[in-house]
Coordinates of C-alpha atoms in Angstrom, one line a residue:
M1 CA 9.7 2.3 16.6
T2 CA 8.8 1.3 20.1
R3 CA 6.0 3.0 21.9
S4 CA 8.3 5.0 24.1
Q5 CA 10.1 6.3 21.0
S6 CA 6.9 7.0 19.0
H7 CA 6.1 10.5 18.1
F8 CA 2.4 10.0 18.8
S9 CA 2.8 8.6 22.3
R10 CA 4.1 11.7 23.9
P11 CA 2.2 12.5 27.2
M12 CA -0.1 15.5 26.7
R13 CA -2.6 17.3 28.7
R14 CA -5.9 19.0 27.7
N15 CA -5.4 22.7 27.2
S16 CA -7.1 24.8 24.4
A17 CA -5.0 27.9 25.0
P18 CA -2.0 26.9 22.9
L19 CA -4.3 26.0 20.0
A20 CA -5.6 29.6 19.9
L21 CA -2.1 31.0 20.3
L22 CA -0.8 28.7 17.6
L23 CA -3.5 29.7 15.0
T24 CA -2.8 33.3 15.8
L25 CA 1.0 32.7 15.1
L26 CA 0.2 30.7 11.9
L27 CA -2.0 33.4 10.4
S28 CA 0.6 36.1 11.1
A29 CA 3.3 33.8 9.7
C30 CA 1.5 33.0 6.5
A31 CA 0.7 36.6 6.0
S32 CA 4.4 37.8 6.5
T33 CA 6.7 38.8 3.7
G34 CA 9.5 36.8 5.1
T35 CA 11.4 39.8 6.8
N36 CA 11.6 38.1 10.2
T37 CA 11.3 34.4 9.4
S38 CA 13.8 33.1 11.9
T39 CA 11.8 34.6 14.7
D40 CA 8.6 33.3 13.3
T41 CA 9.9 29.9 13.0
S42 CA 11.4 29.7 16.5
T43 CA 8.3 31.1 18.0
A44 CA 6.1 28.5 16.1
A45 CA 8.4 25.8 17.3
S46 CA 8.1 26.9 20.8
S47 CA 4.3 27.1 20.4
D48 CA 4.4 23.7 18.8
R49 CA 6.2 22.2 21.8
R50 CA 3.5 23.6 24.0
L51 CA 0.8 22.2 21.7
Q52 CA 2.2 18.7 22.2
S53 CA 1.1 19.0 25.8
R54 CA -2.6 18.7 24.6
S55 CA -4.2 15.4 25.5
W56 CA -4.7 13.4 22.3
N57 CA -4.5 10.1 24.3
G58 CA -4.0 8.1 21.0
S59 CA -6.9 9.8 19.5
T60 CA -7.8 8.8 16.0
A61 CA -7.3 9.7 12.4
Q62 CA -9.4 12.2 10.5
S63 CA -8.3 14.2 7.6
V64 CA -8.3 17.9 8.3
V65 CA -7.4 20.3 5.6
A66 CA -4.7 22.8 6.4
K67 CA -4.7 24.9 3.3
V68 CA -1.2 26.2 2.8
G69 CA 0.3 27.6 -0.4
A70 CA 3.9 26.8 -1.3
A71 CA 6.4 29.6 -0.4
T72 CA 7.0 32.1 -3.2
G73 CA 10.0 34.1 -3.8
N74 CA 9.1 36.8 -1.3
G75 CA 7.8 34.4 1.4
D76 CA 4.1 34.8 0.7
A77 CA 1.7 31.9 1.3
S78 CA -2.1 31.6 1.2
P79 CA -3.9 32.0 4.5
L80 CA -4.3 28.9 6.8
R81 CA -7.6 27.4 7.5
L82 CA -8.2 24.2 9.5
E83 CA -11.2 22.4 8.1
D84 CA -12.6 18.8 8.3
S85 CA -12.2 17.2 4.9
L86 CA -15.4 15.3 5.3
N87 CA -17.3 18.4 6.4
P88 CA -15.9 21.1 4.0
G89 CA -16.6 24.7 4.9
I90 CA -16.8 24.0 8.6
A91 CA -13.8 25.1 10.7
V92 CA -12.4 22.6 13.2
D93 CA -12.8 23.4 16.8
L94 CA -11.2 20.9 19.1
T95 CA -12.4 22.8 22.2
Q96 CA -16.0 21.8 21.7
A97 CA -17.5 19.3 24.1
A98 CA -18.2 16.7 21.4
A99 CA -14.5 16.5 20.6
K100 CA -13.9 15.3 24.2
E101 CA -16.5 12.5 24.1
D102 CA -15.4 8.7 24.1
L103 CA -15.0 7.5 20.6
W104 CA -15.4 3.9 21.7
L105 CA -18.8 4.9 22.9
R106 CA -19.7 6.4 19.6
L107 CA -18.4 3.2 17.9
R108 CA -20.5 0.8 20.2
T109 CA -23.6 2.9 19.7
G110 CA -23.5 2.2 15.9
F111 CA -23.1 -1.5 16.1
A112 CA -26.0 -3.1 14.0
M113 CA -24.7 -6.4 12.4
Q114 CA -26.3 -9.7 13.4
D115 CA -24.2 -11.3 16.0
L116 CA -22.5 -14.7 15.7
D117 CA -22.0 -17.1 18.8
N118 CA -20.1 -20.2 17.9
D119 CA -16.9 -22.1 18.7
L120 CA -14.8 -20.0 16.2
V121 CA -15.8 -16.8 17.9
H122 CA -14.8 -18.2 21.2
K123 CA -11.6 -19.4 19.7
A124 CA -10.7 -15.9 18.4
E125 CA -11.7 -14.3 21.7
N126 CA -9.3 -16.7 23.5
W127 CA -6.6 -15.9 21.1
Y128 CA -6.9 -12.1 21.6
S129 CA -7.4 -12.3 25.4
S130 CA -4.3 -14.4 25.8
R131 CA -2.2 -11.7 24.0
P132 CA -2.8 -8.4 25.8
D133 CA 0.4 -6.9 24.5
Y134 CA -0.6 -7.6 20.9
V135 CA -4.1 -6.2 21.4
A136 CA -2.5 -3.1 23.0
R137 CA -0.3 -2.4 20.0
M138 CA -3.0 -3.1 17.6
T139 CA -5.6 -0.8 19.2
E140 CA -3.1 2.0 19.8
R141 CA -2.1 1.9 16.1
G142 CA -5.7 1.7 15.1
S143 CA -6.6 4.7 17.3
R144 CA -4.9 7.0 14.8
Y145 CA -7.4 6.0 12.1
L146 CA -10.7 5.0 13.7
Y147 CA -12.2 8.5 13.9
H148 CA -11.8 9.0 10.2
I149 CA -13.2 5.6 9.4
I150 CA -16.1 5.9 11.6
E151 CA -17.0 9.3 10.0
E152 CA -16.9 7.6 6.6
V153 CA -18.9 4.6 7.8
E154 CA -21.6 6.8 9.4
K155 CA -21.9 8.9 6.2
R156 CA -22.8 5.7 4.2
G157 CA -25.2 4.5 6.9
M158 CA -23.2 1.3 7.5
P159 CA -22.8 -0.6 10.8
T160 CA -19.9 0.7 12.7
E161 CA -18.6 -2.9 13.1
L162 CA -17.0 -2.4 9.7
A163 CA -14.7 0.2 11.1
L164 CA -13.0 -2.6 12.9
L165 CA -12.2 -4.7 9.8
P166 CA -8.6 -3.4 9.5
F167 CA -7.9 -5.0 12.9
I168 CA -8.6 -8.3 11.0
E169 CA -7.0 -7.4 7.7
S170 CA -3.7 -5.8 8.7
A171 CA -3.9 -5.0 12.4
F172 CA -4.1 -1.4 11.1
N173 CA -0.7 -1.3 9.5
P174 CA -1.0 0.8 6.3
Q175 CA 2.3 -0.7 5.0
A176 CA 1.3 -4.3 5.3
M177 CA 1.9 -6.6 2.4
S178 CA 0.5 -10.1 2.1
T179 CA 2.0 -13.0 0.1
A180 CA -0.8 -12.5 -2.4
Q181 CA 0.5 -8.9 -3.1
A182 CA -2.5 -7.4 -1.2
S183 CA -1.4 -4.2 0.3
G184 CA -2.3 -1.4 2.8
M185 CA -4.6 -1.2 5.8
W186 CA -7.6 -2.7 3.9
Q187 CA -5.5 -5.1 1.9
F188 CA -6.4 -4.4 -1.7
V189 CA -5.0 -6.7 -4.3
P190 CA -3.6 -4.9 -7.5
A191 CA -6.6 -5.5 -9.8
T192 CA -9.3 -4.7 -7.3
G193 CA -7.5 -1.5 -6.3
R194 CA -7.5 -0.4 -9.9
D195 CA -11.2 -1.2 -10.0
F196 CA -11.6 1.4 -7.2
D197 CA -9.4 4.0 -8.6
L198 CA -6.4 3.4 -6.4
K199 CA -3.4 4.4 -8.6
Q200 CA -0.5 2.1 -8.5
N201 CA 2.6 3.2 -10.4
I202 CA 6.3 3.9 -9.9
F203 CA 5.6 7.0 -7.8
R204 CA 2.9 5.9 -5.5
D205 CA 0.6 3.0 -4.5
D206 CA -2.7 4.4 -3.2
R207 CA -3.6 1.1 -1.8
R208 CA -1.4 2.2 1.1
D209 CA -3.0 5.6 1.2
V210 CA -5.0 5.9 4.5
L211 CA -7.7 8.1 3.1
A212 CA -8.0 6.7 -0.4
S213 CA -8.0 3.1 0.6
T214 CA -10.6 3.7 3.3
R215 CA -12.9 5.3 0.7
A216 CA -12.3 2.5 -1.7
A217 CA -12.9 -0.3 0.9
L218 CA -16.1 1.0 2.2
D219 CA -17.4 1.7 -1.3
Y220 CA -16.6 -1.9 -2.2
L221 CA -18.3 -3.2 0.9
V222 CA -21.4 -1.3 0.1
R223 CA -21.4 -2.8 -3.4
L224 CA -21.0 -6.4 -1.9
N225 CA -23.9 -5.8 0.6
K226 CA -26.1 -4.6 -2.2
K227 CA -25.3 -7.8 -4.2
F228 CA -25.8 -10.2 -1.3
G229 CA -28.2 -8.3 0.9
N230 CA -26.3 -9.5 4.0
W231 CA -23.2 -8.0 5.7
Q232 CA -21.9 -11.4 6.7
L233 CA -21.9 -12.5 3.2
A234 CA -20.5 -9.2 2.1
L235 CA -17.5 -9.8 4.4
A236 CA -17.1 -13.4 3.1
A237 CA -16.9 -11.9 -0.4
Y238 CA -14.4 -9.3 0.7
N239 CA -12.2 -12.0 1.9
W240 CA -12.9 -14.8 -0.6
G241 CA -14.2 -13.1 -3.7
Q242 CA -17.7 -12.4 -4.8
G243 CA -17.7 -14.9 -7.5
N244 CA -16.7 -17.7 -5.0
V245 CA -19.4 -16.7 -2.6
Q246 CA -22.0 -16.6 -5.4
R247 CA -21.1 -20.0 -6.6
A248 CA -21.3 -21.4 -2.9
I249 CA -24.7 -19.8 -2.7
D250 CA -25.8 -21.4 -6.0
R251 CA -24.6 -24.8 -4.8
N252 CA -26.7 -24.6 -1.7
L253 CA -29.8 -23.4 -3.6
K254 CA -29.4 -26.4 -5.9
A255 CA -29.1 -28.8 -2.9
G256 CA -32.1 -27.0 -1.1
L257 CA -29.8 -25.9 1.7
P258 CA -29.8 -22.6 3.6
T259 CA -27.6 -19.8 2.0
D260 CA -26.5 -17.8 5.1
F261 CA -22.9 -17.4 6.0
E262 CA -22.8 -20.3 8.5
N263 CA -24.3 -22.9 6.1
L264 CA -22.1 -22.1 3.1
R265 CA -19.1 -24.3 2.2
M266 CA -16.1 -22.1 2.2
P267 CA -12.3 -22.2 2.9
E268 CA -11.1 -22.2 6.4
E269 CA -9.7 -18.7 6.3
T270 CA -13.1 -17.2 5.2
R271 CA -15.0 -19.5 7.6
Y272 CA -12.9 -17.9 10.4
Y273 CA -13.1 -14.3 9.0
V274 CA -16.4 -13.1 10.4
P275 CA -15.9 -14.8 13.7
K276 CA -12.7 -12.9 14.2
L277 CA -14.5 -9.6 13.5
Q278 CA -17.2 -10.7 16.0
A279 CA -14.6 -11.4 18.6
V280 CA -13.0 -7.9 18.2
K281 CA -16.6 -6.4 18.4
N282 CA -17.2 -8.3 21.7
I283 CA -13.9 -7.1 23.1
V284 CA -14.7 -3.4 22.1
I285 CA -18.1 -3.9 24.0
S286 CA -16.7 -5.3 27.1
P287 CA -12.8 -5.3 27.2
E288 CA -12.7 -6.0 31.0
K289 CA -14.6 -9.2 30.5
F290 CA -11.5 -10.5 28.5
G291 CA -9.0 -9.0 30.8
L292 CA -8.0 -6.3 28.3
R293 CA -7.8 -2.5 28.3
L294 CA -8.4 -0.3 25.3
P295 CA -6.6 3.0 24.8
E296 CA -8.6 6.2 25.6
M297 CA -9.8 7.8 22.4
D298 CA -11.4 11.3 22.1
N299 CA -13.9 12.1 19.4
H300 CA -11.8 14.3 17.3
P301 CA -9.1 14.1 14.6
Y302 CA -5.6 12.8 15.1
F303 CA -3.9 14.3 12.0
L304 CA -4.4 17.0 9.4
S305 CA -4.2 16.9 5.6
V306 CA -1.7 19.6 4.4
N307 CA -2.1 20.8 0.9
I308 CA 1.1 21.1 -1.3
D309 CA 1.3 22.7 -4.7
R310 CA 4.9 22.1 -5.7
D311 CA 6.9 18.9 -6.1
M312 CA 8.7 18.3 -2.8
D313 CA 11.4 15.8 -1.6
V314 CA 10.2 13.5 1.2
D315 CA 13.2 14.5 3.4
V316 CA 12.5 18.2 2.9
A317 CA 8.8 17.7 3.8
A318 CA 9.8 15.8 6.9
R319 CA 12.3 18.4 7.9
L320 CA 9.8 21.2 7.6
A321 CA 7.4 19.2 9.7
G322 CA 10.0 18.6 12.4
M323 CA 9.8 14.8 11.9
S324 CA 12.1 12.0 10.9
V325 CA 11.7 10.6 7.4
E326 CA 10.6 7.3 9.0
E327 CA 7.9 9.0 11.0
F328 CA 6.8 11.0 7.9
K329 CA 6.4 7.7 5.9
Q330 CA 4.3 6.2 8.6
F331 CA 1.6 8.9 7.9
N332 CA 2.2 8.8 4.2
P333 CA 3.0 5.2 3.3
Q334 CA 1.8 5.4 -0.4
M335 CA 4.9 7.2 -1.4
N336 CA 7.1 5.0 -3.5
K337 CA 9.9 7.5 -4.3
P338 CA 11.9 10.1 -2.3
V339 CA 9.9 12.9 -4.0
M340 CA 6.2 13.8 -3.9
L341 CA 4.7 15.0 -7.1
A342 CA 2.2 17.8 -6.6
A343 CA 0.3 16.9 -9.8
K344 CA -1.1 13.9 -8.0
T345 CA 0.0 14.0 -4.3
T346 CA -1.9 17.2 -3.6
Q347 CA -1.9 16.7 0.3
V348 CA 0.1 15.0 3.0
L349 CA -1.0 13.7 6.4
L350 CA 0.7 15.0 9.5
P351 CA 0.1 15.0 13.2
Y352 CA -1.6 18.2 14.3
D353 CA 1.4 19.7 15.9
N354 CA 3.8 18.8 13.0
A355 CA 1.3 20.2 10.5
S356 CA 1.3 23.5 12.2
A357 CA 5.1 23.6 12.3
F358 CA 5.1 22.6 8.5
A359 CA 2.8 25.5 7.6
V360 CA 5.2 28.1 9.3
N361 CA 8.4 26.5 8.1
L362 CA 7.2 26.2 4.5
A363 CA 6.3 29.9 4.4
A364 CA 9.8 30.7 5.6
H365 CA 11.6 28.2 3.3
R366 CA 14.1 29.5 0.8
G367 CA 15.6 27.4 -2.0
P368 CA 14.5 24.5 -3.9
L369 CA 11.8 22.0 -2.6
A370 CA 12.6 19.2 -4.8
S371 CA 16.0 17.8 -6.0
W372 CA 14.4 15.0 -8.1
T373 CA 12.3 14.9 -11.3
A374 CA 11.0 12.4 -13.9
W375 CA 12.8 11.6 -17.1
V376 CA 11.4 9.6 -20.0
V377 CA 14.0 7.3 -21.6
P378 CA 14.2 8.2 -25.4
K379 CA 15.5 4.8 -26.5
T380 CA 16.3 1.4 -25.0
M381 CA 19.6 1.6 -23.3
K382 CA 21.9 0.1 -20.7
S383 CA 21.5 1.5 -17.2
A384 CA 25.2 2.8 -17.3
D385 CA 24.4 4.8 -20.4
A386 CA 21.2 6.2 -18.9
A387 CA 23.0 7.2 -15.7
K388 CA 25.7 9.0 -17.8
Q389 CA 23.1 10.9 -19.8
V390 CA 21.4 12.3 -16.8
G391 CA 24.5 12.8 -14.8
M392 CA 24.3 10.5 -11.9
P393 CA 26.2 7.4 -10.7
E394 CA 24.8 4.1 -12.2
A395 CA 24.6 2.6 -8.6
Q396 CA 22.3 5.5 -7.6
L397 CA 20.1 5.2 -10.6
L398 CA 19.7 1.5 -10.0
D399 CA 18.9 2.0 -6.3
V400 CA 16.5 4.9 -6.5
N401 CA 14.5 3.3 -9.4
K402 CA 14.6 -0.2 -8.1
I403 CA 16.3 -1.6 -11.2
P404 CA 18.1 -5.1 -10.8
P405 CA 21.6 -5.3 -12.2
R406 CA 22.2 -6.2 -15.9
M407 CA 19.0 -4.9 -17.2
L408 CA 18.2 -2.7 -20.2
V409 CA 15.8 0.2 -19.6
K410 CA 13.3 0.1 -22.4
Q411 CA 12.3 3.1 -24.5
G412 CA 9.4 5.1 -22.9
S413 CA 10.2 4.1 -19.4
T414 CA 10.2 6.8 -16.7
L415 CA 13.1 7.2 -14.4
L416 CA 13.6 9.3 -11.3
V417 CA 16.7 11.5 -11.8
P418 CA 18.3 14.6 -10.3
R419 CA 16.9 18.0 -11.4
A420 CA 19.2 20.0 -13.7
A421 CA 19.2 23.3 -15.4
H422 CA 17.3 21.8 -18.3
R423 CA 15.2 19.6 -16.1
E424 CA 13.8 21.8 -13.3
D425 CA 10.0 21.9 -14.0
D426 CA 7.6 20.0 -11.8
V427 CA 6.4 16.7 -13.2
S428 CA 3.3 16.9 -15.3
E429 CA 0.0 15.4 -14.3
H430 CA 0.0 13.1 -17.3
L431 CA 3.5 11.7 -16.5
A432 CA 2.8 11.5 -12.7
D433 CA -0.4 9.4 -13.5
N434 CA 1.0 7.1 -16.2
A435 CA 4.7 6.6 -15.5
S436 CA 5.9 2.9 -15.8
L437 CA 9.2 1.2 -16.0
A438 CA 9.9 -1.6 -18.5
L439 CA 13.1 -3.6 -18.3
A440 CA 14.7 -6.4 -20.4
P441 CA 17.8 -8.6 -19.6
D442 CA 21.0 -7.3 -20.9
V443 CA 22.1 -10.6 -22.6
P444 CA 23.3 -11.5 -25.9
P445 CA 20.5 -12.1 -28.6
L446 CA 19.2 -15.6 -28.6
Q447 CA 18.9 -17.6 -31.9
K448 CA 16.7 -20.5 -32.7
R449 CA 18.6 -23.7 -33.5
S450 CA 17.4 -26.9 -35.1
L451 CA 19.4 -30.0 -34.1
R452 CA 19.3 -33.7 -34.7
A453 CA 19.5 -35.8 -31.6
G454 CA 22.4 -38.2 -31.2
K455 CA 22.3 -41.8 -30.0
N456 CA 22.2 -41.1 -26.4
D457 CA 20.9 -37.5 -26.2
S458 CA 18.4 -36.5 -23.4
V459 CA 16.8 -33.3 -22.4
A460 CA 19.3 -33.0 -19.7
S461 CA 22.4 -33.7 -21.8
V462 CA 21.4 -31.3 -24.6
A463 CA 20.6 -28.5 -22.1
A464 CA 23.9 -29.0 -20.4
R465 CA 25.7 -28.9 -23.7
Y466 CA 24.1 -25.7 -24.9
R467 CA 23.9 -24.1 -21.5
V468 CA 20.2 -23.7 -21.4
N469 CA 17.6 -24.5 -18.8
A470 CA 16.4 -28.1 -19.1
A471 CA 12.8 -27.3 -18.1
Q472 CA 12.8 -24.6 -20.9
L473 CA 14.3 -27.1 -23.5
A474 CA 11.6 -29.6 -22.5
Q475 CA 8.9 -26.9 -23.0
W476 CA 10.2 -25.8 -26.4
N477 CA 10.0 -29.4 -27.6
N478 CA 6.8 -30.4 -25.8
V479 CA 8.4 -33.2 -24.0
D480 CA 9.1 -34.1 -20.3
A481 CA 12.1 -32.6 -18.7
R482 CA 13.3 -36.2 -18.0
A483 CA 12.7 -37.4 -21.5
R484 CA 15.3 -39.0 -23.8
F485 CA 15.4 -38.0 -27.5
K486 CA 15.2 -40.7 -30.2
P487 CA 18.3 -40.8 -32.6
G488 CA 17.8 -38.3 -35.4
Q489 CA 14.8 -36.6 -33.7
S490 CA 14.6 -32.9 -34.4
I491 CA 15.3 -30.7 -31.4
V492 CA 14.5 -27.0 -31.1
L493 CA 16.3 -24.7 -28.7
Y494 CA 17.2 -21.0 -28.3
A495 CA 20.7 -20.0 -27.3
A496 CA 23.2 -17.2 -27.5
N497 CA 25.6 -17.4 -30.4
A498 CA 28.7 -18.0 -28.5
A499 CA 27.2 -20.7 -26.4
S500 CA 25.8 -22.4 -29.5
Q501 CA 29.1 -22.2 -31.4
K502 CA 31.1 -23.6 -28.4
A503 CA 28.6 -26.4 -28.0
D504 CA 28.6 -27.3 -31.7
A505 CA 32.4 -27.4 -31.7
G506 CA 32.5 -29.6 -28.6
A507 CA 29.7 -32.0 -29.9
G508 CA 31.0 -32.1 -33.6
K509 CA 27.5 -31.5 -34.8
T510 CA 26.1 -29.3 -37.5
S511 CA 23.2 -27.2 -36.9
S512 CA 21.1 -24.6 -38.8
S513 CA 20.4 -21.2 -37.3
S514 CA 18.3 -18.3 -38.1
S515 CA 19.1 -14.8 -37.3
S516 CA 15.9 -13.2 -38.4
S517 CA 14.1 -10.8 -36.2
S518 CA 11.2 -13.3 -36.1
S519 CA 13.4 -15.9 -34.6
R520 CA 14.6 -13.5 -31.9
K521 CA 11.0 -12.7 -31.1
A522 CA 10.2 -16.3 -30.8
A523 CA 13.1 -16.6 -28.5
S524 CA 11.8 -13.8 -26.5
S525 CA 8.4 -15.3 -25.9
K526 CA 9.4 -19.0 -25.5
A527 CA 12.7 -18.6 -23.5
G528 CA 12.0 -15.6 -21.6
G529 CA 15.2 -14.1 -23.0
V530 CA 13.6 -10.7 -23.6
R531 CA 10.8 -9.8 -21.2
T532 CA 9.2 -6.7 -19.9
A533 CA 9.4 -6.4 -16.2
Q534 CA 7.1 -3.9 -14.3
T535 CA 8.7 -2.8 -11.2
N536 CA 5.3 -1.8 -9.7
R537 CA 3.4 -5.0 -8.7
G538 CA 0.2 -3.4 -9.5
N539 CA 1.2 -3.2 -13.2
D540 CA 2.5 -6.7 -13.4
K541 CA 0.1 -8.1 -16.0
A542 CA 1.5 -11.6 -15.8
A543 CA 0.3 -11.7 -12.1
K544 CA -2.9 -9.9 -12.7
P545 CA -5.8 -11.8 -11.2
A546 CA -9.2 -11.9 -12.9
R547 CA -11.4 -9.0 -11.7
S548 CA -14.7 -10.8 -11.8
S549 CA -14.3 -12.8 -8.6
K550 CA -11.0 -12.0 -6.9
P551 CA -11.2 -10.7 -3.4
V552 CA -9.9 -7.5 -1.9
G553 CA -9.2 -8.8 1.7
R554 CA -6.0 -10.8 2.0
S555 CA -4.4 -12.3 5.1
I556 CA -1.0 -11.3 6.3
T557 CA 1.5 -14.2 6.6
A558 CA 4.9 -12.5 6.8
A559 CA 6.2 -11.2 10.1
V560 CA 6.7 -7.6 10.2
D561 CA 9.4 -5.8 12.2
A562 CA 7.4 -4.1 15.0
N563 CA 10.1 -1.4 15.5
K564 CA 10.2 -0.5 11.8
N565 CA 6.6 -1.0 10.6
G566 CA 4.6 -0.2 13.8
G567 CA 4.0 -3.8 15.0
D568 CA 2.1 -6.8 14.0
T569 CA 0.1 -7.2 10.8
G570 CA -2.4 -9.7 11.9
G571 CA -3.6 -11.9 14.6
F572 CA -3.7 -15.3 12.7
R573 CA -1.8 -17.0 10.1
Q574 CA -4.1 -17.5 7.1
V575 CA -3.7 -19.0 3.7
S576 CA -4.6 -17.1 0.5
H577 CA -7.1 -18.7 -1.8
R578 CA -6.0 -17.0 -5.0

């Protein structure tokens, strides 16, 4: 989406009158019994359009709770209250003088980290100053979230420079994903995300959740600063891993060398990490010095958190909020499926004007809110059989559940399926929290075979004869993939029955086979013939990094479509040190 198309870049003017009018309309709408819903909705929409004329000027993100109950059969809903989620019990008043102050000034006032001044800082400054369009996109995107982050930083007594860290990590793109599988605005890898209670399953990935990931990232930085006693070293550990930084410190101590950031031996990416943050800080202090302009930001929230208490389709929520699905997902990027589960997704983020429309339209809504639910597979089955059992096309089941073709769905897996008369309840909290999807290749069972090598047999020739992978055959027999077998040497392989029989017939050889369950298990573990595939990266145990020293911060290396994902994901190409 380009800036001209963006929902949040509409020109607006300062005017508190529509806010008061809108609140009056909302309160009356939420208290109504639904007898005049079409009038209420159209009036709210008109008021909503007037509210869009308020001057937000790219103002930043702060969660504000709009407490709205789901519509009941007669249209009743709980009263609406706008409240700062970081200051519960205090009603939001955007007409106060403090809300109109300059947020950049507030940010600068809290700078407290030791400054760096070296060639790498100057290199980063030159990089940013030579790309004003990139800086404009990055700061405009960041302006949605900075208010919330600054509030969180100040509550912890942290230097406000740390609120700028997502500029370095992801260019403030909540949907960013690195080659190291680090995700979200703060770039959490799966294991560290789990350490900080960021749920990752088939329904959601909280590493992309704006509020949850900010809480986790700042908690982690506080922990790192407590360990190293220095924010620069804490940032190095955020990027490189605390175990790596500690070992670098220990090396310098042993050698009698200083242990500050600039004197530690570290990878180039980490060496450049703090200087880039310093460069961004310098630009925020004096943008005109670098020929750059920062977007105006007022000292008040950009979006609201709207409570939901029933499962709801994403497209239904977007329609109620008067947004496209793509816009809705920009504010709620943690959603992995086309339905939000109230058991764990208790609130959604919406721009202020859309949140108000959502409140009124939800109160007036008739009919189901969700067309999807979760189904636990009772036994291992083919995807076609699973689709037939739940009454949906196989292609749709594969697509919505991200299942590759020719895979078995293993017993106990959770699938997203259409609601039906016997499947109409909301998904339970236990299932929403623990859902997983395990798959296995839908291939003939493999059998272990013991062969005797012929005069000219090699790994390549035997692999070709039995239609198996040469590298796997070499691994099964603890030989090099280019090796030749000695005549009469015993060869072990795992192959499907049909392929084995055909190869035996063509080669004129005899072989022994075992059809025992233990042999099939051996084939599974050695040949990869039967494997469990977690569709959620955060549950992929095979790729799970050690928790003791792996970093949260990861660099973005893949280009992101600016129109689709909101722009760039980072200023520099960096290499993961995993």
